[in-house]
PDB file of C-alpha atoms in Angstrom:
ATOM      1  CA  MET A   1       4.429  32.792  -1.174  1.00  0.00           C
ATOM      2  CA  LYS A   2       5.470  29.685   1.777  1.00  0.00           C
ATOM      3  CA  LEU A   3       5.994  26.330   1.152  1.00  0.00           C
ATOM      4  CA  LEU A   4       6.416  23.948   3.933  1.00  0.00           C
ATOM      5  CA  LEU A   5       8.146  20.788   2.831  1.00  0.00           C
ATOM      6  CA  PRO A   6       9.253  18.027   5.739  1.00  0.00           C
ATOM      7  CA  ASP A   7      12.363  16.858   7.590  1.00  0.00           C
ATOM      8  CA  SER A   8      11.582  13.277   5.915  1.00  0.00           C
ATOM      9  CA  ILE A   9      12.939  13.414   2.123  1.00  0.00           C
ATOM     10  CA  ASP A  10      14.718  15.338  -0.020  1.00  0.00           C
ATOM     11  CA  LEU A  11      12.651  16.949  -2.884  1.00  0.00           C
ATOM     12  CA  ASP A  12      15.392  18.532  -5.716  1.00  0.00           C
ATOM     13  CA  LEU A  13      12.850  22.127  -6.119  1.00  0.00           C
ATOM     14  CA  ARG A  14      13.521  24.446  -9.081  1.00  0.00           C
ATOM     15  CA  LEU A  15      10.837  25.942  -8.288  1.00  0.00           C
ATOM     16  CA  PRO A  16      10.376  29.955  -8.301  1.00  0.00           C
ATOM     17  CA  GLY A  17      12.385  32.755  -7.425  1.00  0.00           C
ATOM     18  CA  ASP A  18       9.316  34.396  -4.719  1.00  0.00           C
ATOM     19  CA  VAL A  19       8.639  31.013  -3.021  1.00  0.00           C
ATOM     20  CA  ARG A  20       9.435  30.413  -0.102  1.00  0.00           C
ATOM     21  CA  VAL A  21      10.395  27.064   1.140  1.00  0.00           C
ATOM     22  CA  VAL A  22      10.975  26.094   4.416  1.00  0.00           C
ATOM     23  CA  ARG A  23      11.506  22.560   6.180  1.00  0.00           C
ATOM     24  CA  TYR A  24       9.576  22.323   9.302  1.00  0.00           C
ATOM     25  CA  PRO A  25      10.471  19.260  11.377  1.00  0.00           C
ATOM     26  CA  THR A  26       7.013  16.215  11.025  1.00  0.00           C
ATOM     27  CA  ALA A  27       8.036  14.502  14.342  1.00  0.00           C
ATOM     28  CA  GLN A  28       6.671  18.168  16.036  1.00  0.00           C
ATOM     29  CA  PRO A  29       3.773  20.295  15.953  1.00  0.00           C
ATOM     30  CA  VAL A  30       5.070  23.201  12.229  1.00  0.00           C
ATOM     31  CA  PRO A  31       6.851  26.096  14.670  1.00  0.00           C
ATOM     32  CA  GLU A  32       4.862  28.483  15.740  1.00  0.00           C
ATOM     33  CA  ALA A  33       6.832  30.863  12.623  1.00  0.00           C
ATOM     34  CA  ASP A  34       5.834  28.766  10.046  1.00  0.00           C
ATOM     35  CA  VAL A  35       1.851  28.765  10.675  1.00  0.00           C
ATOM     36  CA  ASP A  36       1.468  31.663   7.988  1.00  0.00           C
ATOM     37  CA  ALA A  37       2.223  29.341   5.165  1.00  0.00           C
ATOM     38  CA  GLU A  38       0.448  28.865   2.088  1.00  0.00           C
ATOM     39  CA  ALA A  39       1.414  25.563   1.295  1.00  0.00           C
ATOM     40  CA  LEU A  40       2.664  22.374   2.927  1.00  0.00           C
ATOM     41  CA  VAL A  41       3.442  19.069   1.865  1.00  0.00           C
ATOM     42  CA  VAL A  42       2.986  16.266   3.497  1.00  0.00           C
ATOM     43  CA  TRP A  43       5.771  12.956   3.747  1.00  0.00           C
ATOM     44  CA  GLY A  44       6.117   9.854   6.324  1.00  0.00           C
ATOM     45  CA  ASN A  45       4.278  13.096   9.281  1.00  0.00           C
ATOM     46  CA  GLU A  46       2.140  11.165  12.557  1.00  0.00           C
ATOM     47  CA  ALA A  47      -1.812  11.805  12.361  1.00  0.00           C
ATOM     48  CA  ALA A  48      -2.150  13.831  15.326  1.00  0.00           C
ATOM     49  CA  GLN A  49       0.820  16.054  13.628  1.00  0.00           C
ATOM     50  CA  VAL A  50      -0.992  17.330  10.308  1.00  0.00           C
ATOM     51  CA  ARG A  51      -4.472  17.282  12.195  1.00  0.00           C
ATOM     52  CA  ASP A  52      -1.823  19.896  14.711  1.00  0.00           C
ATOM     53  CA  ALA A  53      -0.718  21.486  11.462  1.00  0.00           C
ATOM     54  CA  ALA A  54      -4.971  21.912  10.457  1.00  0.00           C
ATOM     55  CA  ARG A  55      -5.635  23.419  13.137  1.00  0.00           C
ATOM     56  CA  ARG A  56      -3.056  26.331  13.559  1.00  0.00           C
ATOM     57  CA  LEU A  57      -1.807  26.587   9.714  1.00  0.00           C
ATOM     58  CA  THR A  58      -4.638  28.692   9.037  1.00  0.00           C
ATOM     59  CA  ARG A  59      -3.544  30.621   6.045  1.00  0.00           C
ATOM     60  CA  LEU A  60      -3.386  26.943   4.372  1.00  0.00           C
ATOM     61  CA  ARG A  61      -4.560  27.199   0.477  1.00  0.00           C
ATOM     62  CA  TRP A  62      -2.996  24.108  -0.773  1.00  0.00           C
ATOM     63  CA  VAL A  63      -2.244  20.551   1.195  1.00  0.00           C
ATOM     64  CA  GLN A  64       0.251  17.745  -0.615  1.00  0.00           C
ATOM     65  CA  THR A  65       0.777  14.716   0.948  1.00  0.00           C
ATOM     66  CA  LEU A  66       3.372  12.144  -0.938  1.00  0.00           C
ATOM     67  CA  ALA A  67       1.532   9.471  -0.039  1.00  0.00           C
ATOM     68  CA  ALA A  68      -0.610   6.778  -2.600  1.00  0.00           C
ATOM     69  CA  GLY A  69      -3.836   7.116   0.272  1.00  0.00           C
ATOM     70  CA  PRO A  70      -4.684  10.230   1.341  1.00  0.00           C
ATOM     71  CA  ASP A  71      -6.115   9.754   4.403  1.00  0.00           C
ATOM     72  CA  VAL A  72      -4.885  10.945   6.880  1.00  0.00           C
ATOM     73  CA  VAL A  73      -4.879  14.048   5.206  1.00  0.00           C
ATOM     74  CA  LEU A  74      -8.572  13.767   4.146  1.00  0.00           C
ATOM     75  CA  GLU A  75      -9.353  12.886   8.104  1.00  0.00           C
ATOM     76  CA  ALA A  76      -7.315  16.085   9.418  1.00  0.00           C
ATOM     77  CA  GLY A  77      -9.857  18.975   9.603  1.00  0.00           C
ATOM     78  CA  PHE A  78      -8.831  21.526   7.496  1.00  0.00           C
ATOM     79  CA  ALA A  79     -10.772  23.526   6.433  1.00  0.00           C
ATOM     80  CA  PRO A  80     -13.217  22.697   2.846  1.00  0.00           C
ATOM     81  CA  ASP A  81     -11.295  26.033   0.751  1.00  0.00           C
ATOM     82  CA  VAL A  82      -7.940  23.702   1.496  1.00  0.00           C
ATOM     83  CA  VAL A  83      -7.181  21.924  -1.689  1.00  0.00           C
ATOM     84  CA  LEU A  84      -5.971  18.961  -1.167  1.00  0.00           C
ATOM     85  CA  THR A  85      -3.153  16.373  -3.508  1.00  0.00           C
ATOM     86  CA  GLY A  86      -2.700  13.156  -3.469  1.00  0.00           C
ATOM     87  CA  GLY A  87       0.294  11.143  -4.551  1.00  0.00           C
ATOM     88  CA  ARG A  88      -1.408   8.263  -6.719  1.00  0.00           C
ATOM     89  CA  GLY A  89       1.678   6.592  -9.296  1.00  0.00           C
ATOM     90  CA  LEU A  90       4.326   7.694  -6.641  1.00  0.00           C
ATOM     91  CA  HIS A  91       4.739   4.746  -5.411  1.00  0.00           C
ATOM     92  CA  ASP A  92       3.202   2.084  -8.530  1.00  0.00           C
ATOM     93  CA  ARG A  93       7.167   0.890  -8.754  1.00  0.00           C
ATOM     94  CA  THR A  94       7.905   0.586  -5.338  1.00  0.00           C
ATOM     95  CA  VAL A  95       4.818  -1.398  -4.241  1.00  0.00           C
ATOM     96  CA  ALA A  96       4.449  -3.362  -7.270  1.00  0.00           C
ATOM     97  CA  GLU A  97       8.436  -4.487  -7.379  1.00  0.00           C
ATOM     98  CA  HIS A  98       7.287  -5.430  -2.753  1.00  0.00           C
ATOM     99  CA  THR A  99       4.718  -7.037  -4.036  1.00  0.00           C
ATOM    100  CA  LEU A 100       6.022  -9.158  -6.182  1.00  0.00           C
ATOM    101  CA  ALA A 101       8.413 -10.307  -3.732  1.00  0.00           C
ATOM    102  CA  LEU A 102       5.900 -11.555  -0.844  1.00  0.00           C
ATOM    103  CA  ILE A 103       4.374 -13.322  -3.312  1.00  0.00           C
ATOM    104  CA  LEU A 104       7.874 -15.228  -5.015  1.00  0.00           C
ATOM    105  CA  ALA A 105       9.111 -16.207  -1.212  1.00  0.00           C
ATOM    106  CA  ALA A 106       5.151 -17.018  -0.476  1.00  0.00           C
ATOM    107  CA  ALA A 107       5.543 -19.731  -3.511  1.00  0.00           C
ATOM    108  CA  ARG A 108       8.690 -20.612  -2.725  1.00  0.00           C
ATOM    109  CA  ARG A 109       8.877 -20.727   1.237  1.00  0.00           C
ATOM    110  CA  VAL A 110      11.106 -18.397   1.861  1.00  0.00           C
ATOM    111  CA  HIS A 111       9.585 -18.086   5.026  1.00  0.00           C
ATOM    112  CA  LEU A 112      10.462 -20.954   6.271  1.00  0.00           C
ATOM    113  CA  LEU A 113      13.180 -21.894   5.068  1.00  0.00           C
ATOM    114  CA  ALA A 114      14.789 -17.878   7.146  1.00  0.00           C
ATOM    115  CA  ARG A 115      12.881 -20.317   9.490  1.00  0.00           C
ATOM    116  CA  ALA A 116      15.152 -22.908   9.644  1.00  0.00           C
ATOM    117  CA  GLN A 117      18.338 -21.145   8.757  1.00  0.00           C
ATOM    118  CA  ILE A 118      18.121 -19.513  12.201  1.00  0.00           C
ATOM    119  CA  GLY A 119      17.854 -23.260  13.491  1.00  0.00           C
ATOM    120  CA  HIS A 120      20.518 -25.191  11.307  1.00  0.00           C
ATOM    121  CA  ARG A 121      17.942 -27.357   9.978  1.00  0.00           C
ATOM    122  CA  TRP A 122      18.586 -28.629   6.388  1.00  0.00           C
ATOM    123  CA  ALA A 123      15.474 -28.043   4.749  1.00  0.00           C
ATOM    124  CA  ASP A 124      15.306 -30.996   2.356  1.00  0.00           C
ATOM    125  CA  GLU A 125      11.784 -31.180   2.181  1.00  0.00           C
ATOM    126  CA  TRP A 126      11.125 -28.054   0.087  1.00  0.00           C
ATOM    127  CA  GLY A 127      14.399 -28.476  -1.526  1.00  0.00           C
ATOM    128  CA  GLY A 128      15.012 -31.443  -4.022  1.00  0.00           C
ATOM    129  CA  VAL A 129      13.511 -33.276  -6.134  1.00  0.00           C
ATOM    130  CA  GLN A 130       9.499 -31.289  -6.783  1.00  0.00           C
ATOM    131  CA  PRO A 131       7.249 -31.955  -8.011  1.00  0.00           C
ATOM    132  CA  VAL A 132       6.035 -30.170 -11.593  1.00  0.00           C
ATOM    133  CA  ARG A 133       2.402 -29.968 -10.480  1.00  0.00           C
ATOM    134  CA  GLU A 134       1.520 -29.736  -7.474  1.00  0.00           C
ATOM    135  CA  ALA A 135      -2.276 -29.557  -6.444  1.00  0.00           C
ATOM    136  CA  ASP A 136      -4.273 -28.269  -3.827  1.00  0.00           C
ATOM    137  CA  SER A 137      -1.448 -25.723  -3.114  1.00  0.00           C
ATOM    138  CA  PHE A 138       0.274 -22.493  -3.702  1.00  0.00           C
ATOM    139  CA  ARG A 139       4.270 -23.131  -5.203  1.00  0.00           C
ATOM    140  CA  THR A 140       4.569 -21.065  -7.912  1.00  0.00           C
ATOM    141  CA  LEU A 141       3.417 -18.174  -9.924  1.00  0.00           C
ATOM    142  CA  ARG A 142       3.221 -20.745 -13.536  1.00  0.00           C
ATOM    143  CA  ASP A 143       0.538 -19.953 -14.889  1.00  0.00           C
ATOM    144  CA  ALA A 144      -1.139 -19.064 -10.766  1.00  0.00           C
ATOM    145  CA  ARG A 145      -4.794 -17.568 -10.769  1.00  0.00           C
ATOM    146  CA  VAL A 146      -4.442 -14.155  -8.874  1.00  0.00           C
ATOM    147  CA  VAL A 147      -6.989 -11.773  -8.470  1.00  0.00           C
ATOM    148  CA  ILE A 148      -6.154  -8.081  -7.552  1.00  0.00           C
ATOM    149  CA  TRP A 149      -8.816  -5.784  -5.901  1.00  0.00           C
ATOM    150  CA  GLY A 150      -7.963  -2.295  -6.217  1.00  0.00           C
ATOM    151  CA  PHE A 151      -7.547  -2.168  -9.706  1.00  0.00           C
ATOM    152  CA  GLY A 152      -5.670   1.061 -10.261  1.00  0.00           C
ATOM    153  CA  GLY A 153      -2.013   2.583 -11.486  1.00  0.00           C
ATOM    154  CA  ILE A 154      -0.033   0.219  -8.515  1.00  0.00           C
ATOM    155  CA  ALA A 155      -2.100  -3.169  -9.637  1.00  0.00           C
ATOM    156  CA  ALA A 156      -1.476  -1.982 -13.416  1.00  0.00           C
ATOM    157  CA  THR A 157       2.656  -2.143 -12.813  1.00  0.00           C
ATOM    158  CA  LEU A 158       2.048  -5.284 -10.531  1.00  0.00           C
ATOM    159  CA  ALA A 159       0.241  -7.231 -13.433  1.00  0.00           C
ATOM    160  CA  PRO A 160       2.296  -7.840 -16.348  1.00  0.00           C
ATOM    161  CA  LEU A 161       4.866  -9.000 -14.142  1.00  0.00           C
ATOM    162  CA  LEU A 162       2.805 -11.452 -12.991  1.00  0.00           C
ATOM    163  CA  ALA A 163       1.252 -12.771 -16.512  1.00  0.00           C
ATOM    164  CA  ALA A 164       5.274 -12.508 -17.695  1.00  0.00           C
ATOM    165  CA  LEU A 165       5.853 -15.431 -14.600  1.00  0.00           C
ATOM    166  CA  GLY A 166       2.867 -17.165 -16.668  1.00  0.00           C
ATOM    167  CA  ALA A 167       0.312 -16.182 -14.065  1.00  0.00           C
ATOM    168  CA  GLU A 168      -3.866 -15.520 -15.007  1.00  0.00           C
ATOM    169  CA  VAL A 169      -4.233 -12.140 -13.241  1.00  0.00           C
ATOM    170  CA  THR A 170      -8.082 -11.084 -13.221  1.00  0.00           C
ATOM    171  CA  GLY A 171      -9.210  -7.265 -11.768  1.00  0.00           C
ATOM    172  CA  VAL A 172     -11.312  -5.864  -9.250  1.00  0.00           C
ATOM    173  CA  ALA A 173     -12.731  -2.221  -9.233  1.00  0.00           C
ATOM    174  CA  ARG A 174     -15.660  -0.657  -8.674  1.00  0.00           C
ATOM    175  CA  THR A 175     -16.404  -1.273 -12.511  1.00  0.00           C
ATOM    176  CA  ALA A 176     -15.759  -3.851 -14.510  1.00  0.00           C
ATOM    177  CA  GLY A 177     -14.508  -3.940 -18.431  1.00  0.00           C
ATOM    178  CA  ARG A 178     -10.597  -3.732 -19.654  1.00  0.00           C
ATOM    179  CA  ARG A 179      -7.920  -1.888 -18.317  1.00  0.00           C
ATOM    180  CA  HIS A 180      -4.396  -2.106 -19.266  1.00  0.00           C
ATOM    181  CA  GLY A 181      -4.637  -5.617 -20.949  1.00  0.00           C
ATOM    182  CA  PHE A 182      -5.802  -7.275 -18.286  1.00  0.00           C
ATOM    183  CA  ASP A 183      -9.522  -8.471 -17.561  1.00  0.00           C
ATOM    184  CA  VAL A 184     -11.185  -6.458 -14.637  1.00  0.00           C
ATOM    185  CA  VAL A 185     -14.343  -6.965 -12.843  1.00  0.00           C
ATOM    186  CA  ALA A 186     -17.124  -5.092 -10.918  1.00  0.00           C
ATOM    187  CA  ALA A 187     -17.054  -5.776  -7.031  1.00  0.00           C
ATOM    188  CA  ALA A 188     -20.381  -7.224  -7.025  1.00  0.00           C
ATOM    189  CA  ASP A 189     -18.899 -10.323  -9.130  1.00  0.00           C
ATOM    190  CA  LEU A 190     -15.908 -10.440  -6.584  1.00  0.00           C
ATOM    191  CA  PRO A 191     -17.291 -13.613  -4.773  1.00  0.00           C
ATOM    192  CA  GLY A 192     -16.903 -16.024  -8.076  1.00  0.00           C
ATOM    193  CA  LEU A 193     -13.764 -15.051  -8.909  1.00  0.00           C
ATOM    194  CA  LEU A 194     -12.557 -16.320  -4.844  1.00  0.00           C
ATOM    195  CA  PRO A 195     -13.353 -20.295  -5.405  1.00  0.00           C
ATOM    196  CA  ARG A 196     -10.278 -20.264  -7.845  1.00  0.00           C
ATOM    197  CA  ALA A 197      -7.454 -17.942  -6.441  1.00  0.00           C
ATOM    198  CA  ASP A 198      -4.390 -19.408  -5.371  1.00  0.00           C
ATOM    199  CA  VAL A 199      -3.105 -15.797  -4.877  1.00  0.00           C
ATOM    200  CA  LEU A 200      -5.739 -12.509  -3.498  1.00  0.00           C
ATOM    201  CA  ILE A 201      -4.377  -9.603  -3.901  1.00  0.00           C
ATOM    202  CA  MET A 202      -5.371  -6.507  -1.994  1.00  0.00           C
ATOM    203  CA  ILE A 203      -4.121  -2.880  -3.066  1.00  0.00           C
ATOM    204  CA  LEU A 204      -7.795  -0.916  -1.924  1.00  0.00           C
ATOM    205  CA  PRO A 205      -7.223   2.192   0.053  1.00  0.00           C
ATOM    206  CA  ALA A 206      -8.351   3.489   3.155  1.00  0.00           C
ATOM    207  CA  ALA A 207     -12.285   4.733   3.352  1.00  0.00           C
ATOM    208  CA  PRO A 208     -15.806   4.152   5.020  1.00  0.00           C
ATOM    209  CA  ASP A 209     -17.031   1.868   2.252  1.00  0.00           C
ATOM    210  CA  THR A 210     -13.484  -0.207   2.020  1.00  0.00           C
ATOM    211  CA  ALA A 211     -13.250  -1.168   6.248  1.00  0.00           C
ATOM    212  CA  ARG A 212     -12.858  -4.722   6.547  1.00  0.00           C
ATOM    213  CA  ALA A 213     -14.288  -5.506   2.555  1.00  0.00           C
ATOM    214  CA  LEU A 214     -12.419  -8.520   3.417  1.00  0.00           C
ATOM    215  CA  ASP A 215     -14.170 -10.362   6.318  1.00  0.00           C
ATOM    216  CA  ALA A 216     -14.435 -13.820   7.049  1.00  0.00           C
ATOM    217  CA  GLY A 217     -17.960 -13.800   4.707  1.00  0.00           C
ATOM    218  CA  LEU A 218     -15.148 -13.674   1.837  1.00  0.00           C
ATOM    219  CA  LEU A 219     -11.953 -15.940   2.893  1.00  0.00           C
ATOM    220  CA  GLY A 220     -14.196 -18.733   3.161  1.00  0.00           C
ATOM    221  CA  LEU A 221     -14.273 -18.857  -0.831  1.00  0.00           C
ATOM    222  CA  LEU A 222     -10.928 -18.447  -1.037  1.00  0.00           C
ATOM    223  CA  PRO A 223      -9.664 -21.952  -1.612  1.00  0.00           C
ATOM    224  CA  ALA A 224      -7.638 -23.709   1.731  1.00  0.00           C
ATOM    225  CA  HIS A 225      -4.185 -23.761  -0.650  1.00  0.00           C
ATOM    226  CA  ALA A 226      -5.026 -19.991  -1.317  1.00  0.00           C
ATOM    227  CA  TRP A 227      -2.804 -16.955   0.074  1.00  0.00           C
ATOM    228  CA  LEU A 228      -3.630 -12.958   0.942  1.00  0.00           C
ATOM    229  CA  VAL A 229      -1.235 -10.733   0.493  1.00  0.00           C
ATOM    230  CA  ASN A 230      -2.355  -6.854   1.499  1.00  0.00           C
ATOM    231  CA  VAL A 231      -0.374  -3.434   0.338  1.00  0.00           C
ATOM    232  CA  GLY A 232      -3.328  -1.495   0.882  1.00  0.00           C
ATOM    233  CA  ARG A 233      -4.458  -0.458   3.705  1.00  0.00           C
ATOM    234  CA  GLY A 234      -4.671  -2.257   7.203  1.00  0.00           C
ATOM    235  CA  SER A 235      -8.226  -1.225   7.591  1.00  0.00           C
ATOM    236  CA  THR A 236      -9.374  -2.757   4.765  1.00  0.00           C
ATOM    237  CA  VAL A 237      -8.826  -6.195   5.949  1.00  0.00           C
ATOM    238  CA  ASP A 238     -10.076  -8.585   9.325  1.00  0.00           C
ATOM    239  CA  ALA A 239      -7.419  -9.551  10.237  1.00  0.00           C
ATOM    240  CA  ASP A 240      -8.636 -11.536  13.007  1.00  0.00           C
ATOM    241  CA  ALA A 241     -10.486 -13.455  10.387  1.00  0.00           C
ATOM    242  CA  VAL A 242      -7.083 -14.188   8.294  1.00  0.00           C
ATOM    243  CA  LEU A 243      -5.762 -15.311  11.815  1.00  0.00           C
ATOM    244  CA  ALA A 244      -8.407 -18.057  12.370  1.00  0.00           C
ATOM    245  CA  ALA A 245      -8.963 -19.618   8.780  1.00  0.00           C
ATOM    246  CA  ILE A 246      -4.806 -20.026   8.967  1.00  0.00           C
ATOM    247  CA  ARG A 247      -5.753 -20.995  12.621  1.00  0.00           C
ATOM    248  CA  ALA A 248      -8.225 -23.458  10.933  1.00  0.00           C
ATOM    249  CA  GLY A 249      -6.263 -24.486   7.894  1.00  0.00           C
ATOM    250  CA  ARG A 250      -8.180 -23.102   6.027  1.00  0.00           C
ATOM    251  CA  LEU A 251      -6.155 -20.535   4.437  1.00  0.00           C
ATOM    252  CA  GLY A 252      -3.149 -21.128   3.102  1.00  0.00           C
ATOM    253  CA  GLY A 253      -1.170 -18.031   4.169  1.00  0.00           C
ATOM    254  CA  ALA A 254      -1.051 -14.662   4.389  1.00  0.00           C
ATOM    255  CA  ALA A 255       1.838 -12.620   3.563  1.00  0.00           C
ATOM    256  CA  LEU A 256       1.148  -8.681   4.905  1.00  0.00           C
ATOM    257  CA  ASP A 257       2.455  -5.237   5.036  1.00  0.00           C
ATOM    258  CA  VAL A 258       0.322  -2.632   6.425  1.00  0.00           C
ATOM    259  CA  PHE A 259      -1.901  -3.738   9.880  1.00  0.00           C
ATOM    260  CA  ASP A 260      -4.544  -1.330  11.614  1.00  0.00           C
ATOM    261  CA  ALA A 261      -2.843  -0.371  14.269  1.00  0.00           C
ATOM    262  CA  GLU A 262       0.982  -0.203  13.202  1.00  0.00           C
ATOM    263  CA  PRO A 263       3.403  -1.119  14.482  1.00  0.00           C
ATOM    264  CA  LEU A 264       1.617  -4.721  14.754  1.00  0.00           C
ATOM    265  CA  PRO A 265       1.438  -5.412  18.657  1.00  0.00           C
ATOM    266  CA  PRO A 266       3.796  -8.133  20.599  1.00  0.00           C
ATOM    267  CA  GLU A 267       0.920  -9.772  22.123  1.00  0.00           C
ATOM    268  CA  SER A 268      -0.791  -9.877  18.444  1.00  0.00           C
ATOM    269  CA  GLY A 269      -1.182 -13.289  17.013  1.00  0.00           C
ATOM    270  CA  LEU A 270       0.296 -12.957  13.548  1.00  0.00           C
ATOM    271  CA  TRP A 271       3.602 -12.547  14.744  1.00  0.00           C
ATOM    272  CA  ASP A 272       3.570 -16.693  15.760  1.00  0.00           C
ATOM    273  CA  GLU A 273       2.341 -17.821  13.084  1.00  0.00           C
ATOM    274  CA  PRO A 274       4.368 -20.431  10.294  1.00  0.00           C
ATOM    275  CA  ASN A 275       2.734 -19.162   7.819  1.00  0.00           C
ATOM    276  CA  VAL A 276       2.844 -15.340   7.493  1.00  0.00           C
ATOM    277  CA  ILE A 277       4.919 -13.360   6.484  1.00  0.00           C
ATOM    278  CA  ILE A 278       4.869  -9.804   7.870  1.00  0.00           C
ATOM    279  CA  SER A 279       6.664  -6.461   6.354  1.00  0.00           C
ATOM    280  CA  PRO A 280       6.724  -3.477   8.363  1.00  0.00           C
ATOM    281  CA  HIS A 281       4.624  -0.924   5.481  1.00  0.00           C
ATOM    282  CA  ALA A 282       7.618  -1.665   3.716  1.00  0.00           C
ATOM    283  CA  ALA A 283       6.398  -1.368   0.384  1.00  0.00           C
ATOM    284  CA  GLY A 284       5.838   1.970  -0.704  1.00  0.00           C
ATOM    285  CA  GLY A 285       7.896   4.425   1.510  1.00  0.00           C
ATOM    286  CA  ARG A 286      10.713   5.125  -2.410  1.00  0.00           C
ATOM    287  CA  PRO A 287       7.946   8.711  -3.856  1.00  0.00           C
ATOM    288  CA  VAL A 288       9.281   8.309  -7.068  1.00  0.00           C
ATOM    289  CA  GLY A 289       8.652  11.328  -8.386  1.00  0.00           C
ATOM    290  CA  ALA A 290       7.565  13.809  -5.627  1.00  0.00           C
ATOM    291  CA  ALA A 291       9.637  17.086  -6.102  1.00  0.00           C
ATOM    292  CA  GLN A 292       8.596  16.781 -10.101  1.00  0.00           C
ATOM    293  CA  ARG A 293       4.512  16.642  -8.109  1.00  0.00           C
ATOM    294  CA  VAL A 294       5.346  19.166  -6.057  1.00  0.00           C
ATOM    295  CA  ALA A 295       6.541  21.651  -8.713  1.00  0.00           C
ATOM    296  CA  ASP A 296       3.793  20.547 -11.110  1.00  0.00           C
ATOM    297  CA  ASN A 297       1.161  20.616  -8.610  1.00  0.00           C
ATOM    298  CA  LEU A 298       2.206  24.362  -7.148  1.00  0.00           C
ATOM    299  CA  ALA A 299       2.212  26.001 -10.459  1.00  0.00           C
ATOM    300  CA  ALA A 300      -1.230  24.419 -11.538  1.00  0.00           C
ATOM    301  CA  LEU A 301      -2.824  25.517  -8.413  1.00  0.00           C
ATOM    302  CA  ARG A 302      -1.472  29.683  -8.943  1.00  0.00           C
ATOM    303  CA  ALA A 303      -2.467  28.954 -12.645  1.00  0.00           C
ATOM    304  CA  GLY A 304      -6.317  27.810 -11.845  1.00  0.00           C
ATOM    305  CA  ASP A 305      -4.731  25.086 -13.730  1.00  0.00           C
ATOM    306  CA  PRO A 306      -6.107  21.505 -12.967  1.00  0.00           C
ATOM    307  CA  MET A 307      -4.007  19.980 -10.289  1.00  0.00           C
ATOM    308  CA  HIS A 308      -1.917  15.469 -10.153  1.00  0.00           C
ATOM    309  CA  ASP A 309      -4.619  13.025  -8.138  1.00  0.00           C
ATOM    310  CA  LEU A 310      -6.887  15.657  -6.500  1.00  0.00           C
ATOM    311  CA  VAL A 311      -8.511  14.291  -4.015  1.00  0.00           C
ATOM    312  CA  ARG A 312     -10.680  17.917  -2.811  1.00  0.00           C
TER     313      ARG A 312
END
């Protein structure tokens, strides 16, 4: 079996001797000499490159994406008999860490302190004596009401970190219940949570039913001091509605790691808003445990056993 590994990551793989590993360039089409591969690992590839692989690699049996969301491989057009597996769980700790950083930056106004530092200005409005409780303002995670929409593995890692700092965390998912020690409500009940939320965290995947899931109507239910954090997919949030709400004073701010168009175009109004924190799709980018995932799924494929994060 020939297994194609991307040049975007170094994987220390221990595989059976009859598996031939070939590294391929993610920035270019797969070389003609390797289109006979039976297995393909995808990480950091442009969508067009993956679509080209789907068209030319006609002997493929399995595609493993290391991304948390499998949207790129799902949309590439691989033959129906090609098995697709995802990277769910590989990014839980890194995305949770980045999300926590964004939330703390918003609460402690680190983005405004950085602007003041650039101007050599001592921002004493954010230092010195401060109120223990500040009405109608998100300034601390202590007693903050945090809603996480998309309560999967990342949320399960993030929620205890937020709770340890004093936040009251409620999850939102397809079905209600108690998960990982936290209350989770169904998406239909989300509108009832938003009027009391201090922070809304979006960790939704890209899918037809999540496109613009957070629209102007739902944004309008949030308190004017609330912050939005999106570390899921840019397509799940109406960015124009977010910008309009911030400019009108109907939303406290937004910390955004993902966007519909990436890189975010220079002409986007989001760049110039003081209470918008932008990070360049930086929350993940480090698939922890990727080598083991590839090795385990390859073994399962060959043995006919269940595979981790089977997408299709």
